[in-house]
Backbone as a chain_set.jsonl record, in Angstrom:
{"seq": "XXXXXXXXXXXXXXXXXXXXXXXXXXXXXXXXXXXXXXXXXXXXXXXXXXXXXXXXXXXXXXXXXXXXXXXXXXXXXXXXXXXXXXXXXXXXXXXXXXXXXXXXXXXXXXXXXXXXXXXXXXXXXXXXXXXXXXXXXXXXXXXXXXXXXXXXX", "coords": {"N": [[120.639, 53.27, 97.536], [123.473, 55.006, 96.429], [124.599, 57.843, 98.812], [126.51, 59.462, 97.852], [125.565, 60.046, 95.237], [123.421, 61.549, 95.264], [121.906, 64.033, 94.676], [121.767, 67.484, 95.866], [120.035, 70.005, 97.466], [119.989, 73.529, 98.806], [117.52, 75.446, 100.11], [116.846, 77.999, 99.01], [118.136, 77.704, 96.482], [116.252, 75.828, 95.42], [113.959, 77.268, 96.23], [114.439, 79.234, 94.181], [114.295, 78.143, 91.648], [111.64, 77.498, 91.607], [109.999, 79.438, 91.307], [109.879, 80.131, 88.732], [108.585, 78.358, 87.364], [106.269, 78.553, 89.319], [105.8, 80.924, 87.988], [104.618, 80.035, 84.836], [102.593, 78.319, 85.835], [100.922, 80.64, 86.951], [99.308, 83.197, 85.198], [99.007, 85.23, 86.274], [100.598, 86.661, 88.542], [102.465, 88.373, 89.617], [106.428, 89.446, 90.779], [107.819, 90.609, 93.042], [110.546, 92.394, 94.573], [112.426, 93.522, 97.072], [114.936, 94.71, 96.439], [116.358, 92.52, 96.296], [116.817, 90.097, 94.882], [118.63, 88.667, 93.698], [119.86, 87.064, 96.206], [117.641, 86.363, 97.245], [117.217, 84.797, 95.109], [115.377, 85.496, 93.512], [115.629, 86.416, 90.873], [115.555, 84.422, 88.911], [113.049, 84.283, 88.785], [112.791, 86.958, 87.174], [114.262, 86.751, 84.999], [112.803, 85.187, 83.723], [110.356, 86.078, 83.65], [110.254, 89.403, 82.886], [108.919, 91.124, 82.881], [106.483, 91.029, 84.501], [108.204, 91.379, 86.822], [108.866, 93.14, 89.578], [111.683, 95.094, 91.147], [112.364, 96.766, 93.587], [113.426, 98.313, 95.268], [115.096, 99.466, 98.293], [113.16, 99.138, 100.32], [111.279, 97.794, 101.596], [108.499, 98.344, 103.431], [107.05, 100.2, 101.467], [107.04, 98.339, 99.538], [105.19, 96.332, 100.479], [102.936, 97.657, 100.614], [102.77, 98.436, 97.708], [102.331, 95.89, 97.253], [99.639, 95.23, 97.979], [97.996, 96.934, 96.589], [98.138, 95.876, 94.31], [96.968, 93.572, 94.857], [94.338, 94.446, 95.115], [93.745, 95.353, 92.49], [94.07, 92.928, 90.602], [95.953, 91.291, 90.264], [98.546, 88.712, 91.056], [100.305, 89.393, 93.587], [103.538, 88.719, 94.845], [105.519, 88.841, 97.457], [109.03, 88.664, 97.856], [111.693, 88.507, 100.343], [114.378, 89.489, 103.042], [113.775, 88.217, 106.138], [114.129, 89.118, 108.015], [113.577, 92.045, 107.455], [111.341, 92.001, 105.649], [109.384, 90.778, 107.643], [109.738, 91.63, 109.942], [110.555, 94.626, 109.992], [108.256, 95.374, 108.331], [106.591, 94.552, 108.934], [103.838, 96.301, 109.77], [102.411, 97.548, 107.717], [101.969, 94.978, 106.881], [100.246, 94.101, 108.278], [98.414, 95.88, 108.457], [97.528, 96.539, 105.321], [97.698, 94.159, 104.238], [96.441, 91.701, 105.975], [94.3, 92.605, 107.6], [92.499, 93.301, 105.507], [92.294, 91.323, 104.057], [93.793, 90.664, 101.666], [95.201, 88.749, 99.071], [98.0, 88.269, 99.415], [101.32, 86.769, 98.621], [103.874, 86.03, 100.396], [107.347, 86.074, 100.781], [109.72, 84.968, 102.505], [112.986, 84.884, 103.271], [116.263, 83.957, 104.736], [116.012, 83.133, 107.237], [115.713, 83.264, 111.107], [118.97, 82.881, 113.182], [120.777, 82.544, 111.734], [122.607, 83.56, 109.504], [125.414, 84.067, 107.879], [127.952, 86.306, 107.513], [126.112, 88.692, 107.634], [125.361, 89.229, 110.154], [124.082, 90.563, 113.29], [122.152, 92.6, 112.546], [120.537, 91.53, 110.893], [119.318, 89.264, 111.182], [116.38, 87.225, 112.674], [114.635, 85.96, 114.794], [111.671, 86.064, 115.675], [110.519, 85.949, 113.574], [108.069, 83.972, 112.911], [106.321, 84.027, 115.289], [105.872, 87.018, 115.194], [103.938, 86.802, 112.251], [102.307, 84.615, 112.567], [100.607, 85.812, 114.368], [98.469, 87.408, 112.852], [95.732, 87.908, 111.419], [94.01, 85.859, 109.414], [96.38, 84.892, 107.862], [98.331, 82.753, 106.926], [101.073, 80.347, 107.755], [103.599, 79.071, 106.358], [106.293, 76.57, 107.04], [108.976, 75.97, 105.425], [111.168, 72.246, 105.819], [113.084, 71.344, 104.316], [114.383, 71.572, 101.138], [112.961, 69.761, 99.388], [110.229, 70.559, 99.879], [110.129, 73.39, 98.991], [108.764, 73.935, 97.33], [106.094, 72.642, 97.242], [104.722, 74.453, 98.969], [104.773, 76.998, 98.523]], "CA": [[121.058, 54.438, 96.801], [124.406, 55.79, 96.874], [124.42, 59.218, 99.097], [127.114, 60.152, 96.751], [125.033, 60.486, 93.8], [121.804, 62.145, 95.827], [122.092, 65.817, 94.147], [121.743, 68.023, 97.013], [120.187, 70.914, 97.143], [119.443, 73.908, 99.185], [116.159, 75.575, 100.404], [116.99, 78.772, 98.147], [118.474, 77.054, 95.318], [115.0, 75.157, 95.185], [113.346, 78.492, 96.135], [114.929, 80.027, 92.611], [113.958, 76.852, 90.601], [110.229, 77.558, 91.834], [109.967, 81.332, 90.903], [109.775, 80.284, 86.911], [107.666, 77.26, 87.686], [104.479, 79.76, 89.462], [105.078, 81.746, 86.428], [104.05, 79.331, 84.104], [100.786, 78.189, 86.519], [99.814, 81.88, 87.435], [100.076, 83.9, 84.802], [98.974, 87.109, 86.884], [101.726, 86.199, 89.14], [103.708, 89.236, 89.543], [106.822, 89.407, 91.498], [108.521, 92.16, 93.761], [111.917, 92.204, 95.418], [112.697, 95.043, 97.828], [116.323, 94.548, 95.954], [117.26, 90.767, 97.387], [116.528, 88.856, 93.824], [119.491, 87.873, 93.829], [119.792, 86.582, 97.748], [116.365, 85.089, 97.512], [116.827, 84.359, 93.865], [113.925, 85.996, 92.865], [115.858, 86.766, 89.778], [115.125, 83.459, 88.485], [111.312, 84.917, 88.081], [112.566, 87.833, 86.667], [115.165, 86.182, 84.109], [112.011, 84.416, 82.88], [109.48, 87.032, 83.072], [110.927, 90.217, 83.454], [107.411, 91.742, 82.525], [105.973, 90.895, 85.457], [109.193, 91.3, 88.083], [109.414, 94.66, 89.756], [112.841, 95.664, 91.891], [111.197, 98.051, 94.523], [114.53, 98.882, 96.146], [115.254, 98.616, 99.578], [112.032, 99.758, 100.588], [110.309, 96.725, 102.32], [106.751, 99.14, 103.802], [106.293, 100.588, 100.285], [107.077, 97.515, 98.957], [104.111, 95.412, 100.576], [101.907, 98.31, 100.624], [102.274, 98.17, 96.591], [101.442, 94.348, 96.464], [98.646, 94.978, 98.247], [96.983, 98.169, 95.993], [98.334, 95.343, 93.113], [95.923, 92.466, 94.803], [93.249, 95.107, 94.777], [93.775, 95.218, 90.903], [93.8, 91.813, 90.176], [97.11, 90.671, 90.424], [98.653, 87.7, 92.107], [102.141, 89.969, 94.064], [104.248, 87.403, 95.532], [106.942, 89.623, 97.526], [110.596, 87.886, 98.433], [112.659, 89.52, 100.722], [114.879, 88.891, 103.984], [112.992, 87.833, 107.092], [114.334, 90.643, 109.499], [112.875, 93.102, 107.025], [109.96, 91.426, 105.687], [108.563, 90.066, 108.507], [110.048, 92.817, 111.173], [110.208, 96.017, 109.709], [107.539, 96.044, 107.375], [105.084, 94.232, 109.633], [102.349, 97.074, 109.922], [101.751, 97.509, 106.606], [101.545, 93.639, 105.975], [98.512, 93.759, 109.585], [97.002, 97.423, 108.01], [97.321, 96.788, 104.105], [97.142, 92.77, 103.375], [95.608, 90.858, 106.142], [93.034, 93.504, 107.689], [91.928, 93.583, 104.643], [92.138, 89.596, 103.534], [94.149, 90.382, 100.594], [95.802, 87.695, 98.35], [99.298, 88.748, 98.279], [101.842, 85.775, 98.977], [105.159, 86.748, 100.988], [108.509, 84.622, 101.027], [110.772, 85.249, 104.001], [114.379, 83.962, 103.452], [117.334, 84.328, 105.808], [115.156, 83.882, 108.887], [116.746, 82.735, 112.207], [119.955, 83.567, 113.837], [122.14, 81.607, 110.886], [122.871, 84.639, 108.209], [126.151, 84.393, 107.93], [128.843, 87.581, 107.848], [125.295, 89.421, 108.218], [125.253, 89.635, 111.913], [122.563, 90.478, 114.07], [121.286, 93.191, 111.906], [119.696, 90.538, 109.739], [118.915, 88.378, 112.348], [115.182, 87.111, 113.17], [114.055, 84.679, 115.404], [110.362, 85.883, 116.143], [108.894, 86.191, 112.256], [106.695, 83.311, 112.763], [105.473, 84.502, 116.008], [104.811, 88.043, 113.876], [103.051, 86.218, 111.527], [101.219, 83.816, 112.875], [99.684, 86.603, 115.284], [97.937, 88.456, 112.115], [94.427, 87.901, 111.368], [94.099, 85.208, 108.269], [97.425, 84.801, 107.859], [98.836, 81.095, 107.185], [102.259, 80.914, 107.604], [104.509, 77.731, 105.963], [108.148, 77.052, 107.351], [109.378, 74.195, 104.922], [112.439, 72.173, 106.772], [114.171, 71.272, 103.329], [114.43, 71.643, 99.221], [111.931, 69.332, 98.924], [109.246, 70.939, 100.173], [109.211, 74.64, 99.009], [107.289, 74.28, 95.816], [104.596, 72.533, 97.612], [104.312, 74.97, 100.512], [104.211, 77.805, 97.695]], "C": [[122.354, 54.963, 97.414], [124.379, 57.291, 97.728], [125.406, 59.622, 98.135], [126.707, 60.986, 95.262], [123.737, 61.303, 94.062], [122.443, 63.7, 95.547], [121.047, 66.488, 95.761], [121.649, 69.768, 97.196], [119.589, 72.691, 98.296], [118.555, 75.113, 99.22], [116.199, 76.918, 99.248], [117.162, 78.702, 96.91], [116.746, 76.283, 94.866], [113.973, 76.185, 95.035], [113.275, 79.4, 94.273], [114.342, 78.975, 91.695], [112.042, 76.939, 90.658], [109.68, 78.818, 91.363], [109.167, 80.904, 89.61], [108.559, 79.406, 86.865], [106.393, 77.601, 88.436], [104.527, 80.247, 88.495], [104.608, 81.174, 85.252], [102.39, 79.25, 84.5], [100.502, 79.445, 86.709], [100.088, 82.61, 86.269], [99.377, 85.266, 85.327], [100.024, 86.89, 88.365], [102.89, 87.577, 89.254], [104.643, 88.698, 90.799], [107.397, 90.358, 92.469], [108.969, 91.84, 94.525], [112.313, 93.707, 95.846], [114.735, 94.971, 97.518], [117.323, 93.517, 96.525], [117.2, 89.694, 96.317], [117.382, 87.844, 93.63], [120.187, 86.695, 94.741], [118.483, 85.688, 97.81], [116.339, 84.268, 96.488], [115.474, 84.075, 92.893], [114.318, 86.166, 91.796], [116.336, 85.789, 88.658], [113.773, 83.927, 87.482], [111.496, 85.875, 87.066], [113.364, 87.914, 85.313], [113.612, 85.317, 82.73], [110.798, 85.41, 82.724], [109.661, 88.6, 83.88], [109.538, 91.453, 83.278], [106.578, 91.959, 83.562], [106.975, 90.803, 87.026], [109.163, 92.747, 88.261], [110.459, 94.641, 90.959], [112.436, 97.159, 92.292], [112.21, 98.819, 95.084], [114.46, 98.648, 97.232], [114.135, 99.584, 100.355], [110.619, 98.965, 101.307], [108.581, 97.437, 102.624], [106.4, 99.43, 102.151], [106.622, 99.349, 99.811], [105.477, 96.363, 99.165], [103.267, 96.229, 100.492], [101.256, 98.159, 98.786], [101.632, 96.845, 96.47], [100.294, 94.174, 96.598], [97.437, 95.726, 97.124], [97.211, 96.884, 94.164], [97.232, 93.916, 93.012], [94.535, 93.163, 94.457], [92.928, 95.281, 93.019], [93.367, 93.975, 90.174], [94.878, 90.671, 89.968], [97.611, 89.568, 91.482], [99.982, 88.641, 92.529], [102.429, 88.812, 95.132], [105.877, 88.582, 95.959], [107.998, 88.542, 98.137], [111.573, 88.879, 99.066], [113.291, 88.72, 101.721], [113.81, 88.863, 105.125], [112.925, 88.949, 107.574], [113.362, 91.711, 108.622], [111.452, 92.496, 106.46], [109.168, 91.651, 106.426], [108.311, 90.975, 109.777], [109.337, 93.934, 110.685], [109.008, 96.055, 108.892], [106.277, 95.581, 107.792], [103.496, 94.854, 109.588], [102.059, 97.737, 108.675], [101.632, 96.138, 106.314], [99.888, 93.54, 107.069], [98.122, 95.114, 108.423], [96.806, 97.084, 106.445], [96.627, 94.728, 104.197], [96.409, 92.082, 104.486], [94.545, 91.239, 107.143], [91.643, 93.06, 106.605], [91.286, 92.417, 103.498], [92.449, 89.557, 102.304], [94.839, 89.319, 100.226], [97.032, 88.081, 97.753], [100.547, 87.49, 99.168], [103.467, 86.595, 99.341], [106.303, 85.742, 101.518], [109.396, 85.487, 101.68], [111.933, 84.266, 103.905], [115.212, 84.343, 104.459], [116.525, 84.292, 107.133], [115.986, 83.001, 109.847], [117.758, 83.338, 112.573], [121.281, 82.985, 112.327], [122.337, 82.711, 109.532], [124.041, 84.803, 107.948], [126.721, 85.643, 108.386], [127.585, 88.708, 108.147], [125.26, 90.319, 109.113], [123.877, 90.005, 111.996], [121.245, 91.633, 113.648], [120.299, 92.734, 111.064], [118.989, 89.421, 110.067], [117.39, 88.168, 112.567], [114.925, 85.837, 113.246], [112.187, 85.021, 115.856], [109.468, 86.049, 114.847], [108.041, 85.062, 112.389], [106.164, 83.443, 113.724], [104.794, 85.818, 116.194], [103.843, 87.817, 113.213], [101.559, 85.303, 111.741], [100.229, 85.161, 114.35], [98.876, 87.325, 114.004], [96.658, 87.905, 111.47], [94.631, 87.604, 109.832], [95.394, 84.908, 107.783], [98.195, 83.293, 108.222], [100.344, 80.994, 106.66], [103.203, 79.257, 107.789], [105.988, 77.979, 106.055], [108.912, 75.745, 106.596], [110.595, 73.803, 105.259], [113.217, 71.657, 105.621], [113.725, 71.372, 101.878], [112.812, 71.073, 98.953], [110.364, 69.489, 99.128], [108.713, 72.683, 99.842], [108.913, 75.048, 98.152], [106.002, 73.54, 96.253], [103.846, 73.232, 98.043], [103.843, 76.452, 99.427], [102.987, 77.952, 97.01]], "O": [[122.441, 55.306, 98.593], [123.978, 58.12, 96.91], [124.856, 60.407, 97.362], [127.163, 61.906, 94.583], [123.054, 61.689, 93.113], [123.311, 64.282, 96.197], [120.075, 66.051, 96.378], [122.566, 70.588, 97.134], [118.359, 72.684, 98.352], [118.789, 75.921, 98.321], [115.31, 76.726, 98.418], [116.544, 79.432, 96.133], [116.348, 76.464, 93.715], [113.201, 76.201, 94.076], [112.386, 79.894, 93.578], [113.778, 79.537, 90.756], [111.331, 76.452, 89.779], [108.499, 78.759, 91.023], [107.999, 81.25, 89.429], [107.55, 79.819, 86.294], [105.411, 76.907, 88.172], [103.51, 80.24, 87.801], [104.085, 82.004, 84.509], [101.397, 79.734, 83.956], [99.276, 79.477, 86.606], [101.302, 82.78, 86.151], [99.311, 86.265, 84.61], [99.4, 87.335, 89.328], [104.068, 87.494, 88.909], [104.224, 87.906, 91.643], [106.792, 91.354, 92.073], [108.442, 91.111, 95.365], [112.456, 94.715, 95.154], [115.579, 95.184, 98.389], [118.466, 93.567, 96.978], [117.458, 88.528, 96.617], [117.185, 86.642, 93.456], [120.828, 85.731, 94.322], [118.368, 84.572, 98.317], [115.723, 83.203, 96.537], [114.925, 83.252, 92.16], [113.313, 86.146, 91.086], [117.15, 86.044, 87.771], [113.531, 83.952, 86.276], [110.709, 85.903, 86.119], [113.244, 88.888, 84.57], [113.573, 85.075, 81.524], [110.289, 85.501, 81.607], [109.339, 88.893, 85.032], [109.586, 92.603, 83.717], [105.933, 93.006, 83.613], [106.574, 90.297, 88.074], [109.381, 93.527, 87.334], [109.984, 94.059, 91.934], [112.268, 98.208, 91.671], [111.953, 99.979, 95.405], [113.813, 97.649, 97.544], [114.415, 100.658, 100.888], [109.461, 99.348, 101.478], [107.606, 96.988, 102.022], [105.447, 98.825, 101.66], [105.621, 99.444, 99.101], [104.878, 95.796, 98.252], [102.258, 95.602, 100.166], [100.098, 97.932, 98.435], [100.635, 96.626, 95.783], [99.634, 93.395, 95.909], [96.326, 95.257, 96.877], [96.558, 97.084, 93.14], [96.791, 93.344, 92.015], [93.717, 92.643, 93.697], [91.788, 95.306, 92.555], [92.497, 93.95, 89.303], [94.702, 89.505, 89.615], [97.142, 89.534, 92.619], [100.838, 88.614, 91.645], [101.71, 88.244, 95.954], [106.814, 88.95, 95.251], [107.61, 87.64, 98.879], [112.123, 89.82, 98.494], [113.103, 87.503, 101.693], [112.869, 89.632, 104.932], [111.953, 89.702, 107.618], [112.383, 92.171, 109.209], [110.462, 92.71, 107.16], [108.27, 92.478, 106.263], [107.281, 91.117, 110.436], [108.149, 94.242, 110.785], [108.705, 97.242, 108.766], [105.182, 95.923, 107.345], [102.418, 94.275, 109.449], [101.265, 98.67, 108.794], [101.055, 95.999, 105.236], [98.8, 93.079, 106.724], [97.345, 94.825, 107.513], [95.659, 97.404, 106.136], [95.477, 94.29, 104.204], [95.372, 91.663, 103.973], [93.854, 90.322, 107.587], [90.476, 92.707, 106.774], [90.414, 92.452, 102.63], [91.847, 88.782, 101.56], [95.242, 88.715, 101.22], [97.351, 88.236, 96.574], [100.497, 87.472, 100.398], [104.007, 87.487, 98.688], [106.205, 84.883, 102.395], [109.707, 86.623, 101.322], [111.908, 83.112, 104.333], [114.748, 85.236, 105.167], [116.414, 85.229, 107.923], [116.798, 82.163, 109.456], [117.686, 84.55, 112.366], [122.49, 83.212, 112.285], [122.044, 82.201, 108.451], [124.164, 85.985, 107.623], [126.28, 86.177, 109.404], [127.917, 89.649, 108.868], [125.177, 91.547, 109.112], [122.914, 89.881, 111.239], [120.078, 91.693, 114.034], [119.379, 93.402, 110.591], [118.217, 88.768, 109.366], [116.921, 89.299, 112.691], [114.917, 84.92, 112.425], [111.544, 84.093, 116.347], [108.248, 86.216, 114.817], [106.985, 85.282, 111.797], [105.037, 82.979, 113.552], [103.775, 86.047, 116.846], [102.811, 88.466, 113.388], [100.403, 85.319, 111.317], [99.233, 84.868, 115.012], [98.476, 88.34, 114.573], [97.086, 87.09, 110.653], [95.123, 88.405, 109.038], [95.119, 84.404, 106.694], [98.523, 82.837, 109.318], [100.773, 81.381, 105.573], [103.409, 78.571, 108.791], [106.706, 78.866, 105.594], [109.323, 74.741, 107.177], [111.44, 74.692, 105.154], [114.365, 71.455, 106.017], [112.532, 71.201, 101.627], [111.834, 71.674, 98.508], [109.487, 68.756, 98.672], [107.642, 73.209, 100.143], [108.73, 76.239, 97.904], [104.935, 73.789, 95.692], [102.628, 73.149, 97.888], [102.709, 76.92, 99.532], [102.811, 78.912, 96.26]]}, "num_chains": 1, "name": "protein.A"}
């Protein structure tokens, strides 16, 4: 195989292509972006079902606290945000609301690591999977390219 012709694609770009593709299989599938749809390309999901996308603002704690009062309902919430905030700041509502409690709310962490571009170190996180993986039920998938993060979803 030529590498020339190997379409090439990355982990976000694949991320956005997967959004529309749960909404088909789930349809209680909501989504919620603490205002990054565009950065995570959550606004893929919400281009295709804008019915079920909510833009929470930059509000990461109330943001997972809703997905959780939304698993209690019956809903699948699938939040997308940046790592640092995700995974950092909004930590003790993801231990006190979702996995205390062994809810079913699915959480995608982009930008994680030190590599964020013009960012800088405000955006920065190197310990969300040693956040994560400390939280009681809590299974936490790091896929290393494209081709793996519609499985891991």
């Amino acid at each position: 195989m030529n590498p020339e012709t190997i379409e090439r694609k990355d982990q976000r770009q694949a991320l956005g292509e997967a959004f529309p593709v749960l909404g088909r299989e789930y349809p209680q599938l909501l989504v919620l972006s603490p205002d990054t749809s565009r950065s995570t390309r959550a606004a893929k999901f919400r281009d295709a079902f804008p019915e079920r996308f909510l833009c929470t603002g930059v509000s990461e704690m109330n943001t997972l606290a809703m997905a959780a009062g939304l698993a209690l309902e019956g809903w699948k919430p699938l939040v997308a945000g940046f790592s640092m905030f995700i995974g950092g700041k909004a930590w003790e509502p993801i231990r006190n609301s979702i996995a205390y409690p062994h809810l079913d709310v699915k959480i995608v962490a982009t930008h994680a690591g030190i590599n964020v571009g013009p960012d800088g170190v405000t955006h920065q996180m190197a310990e969300d999977l040693a956040l994560m993986r400390s939280l009681p039920g809590m299974t936490v998938l790091a896929p290393t390219d494209a081709n793996q993060v519609l499985p891991v979803l």
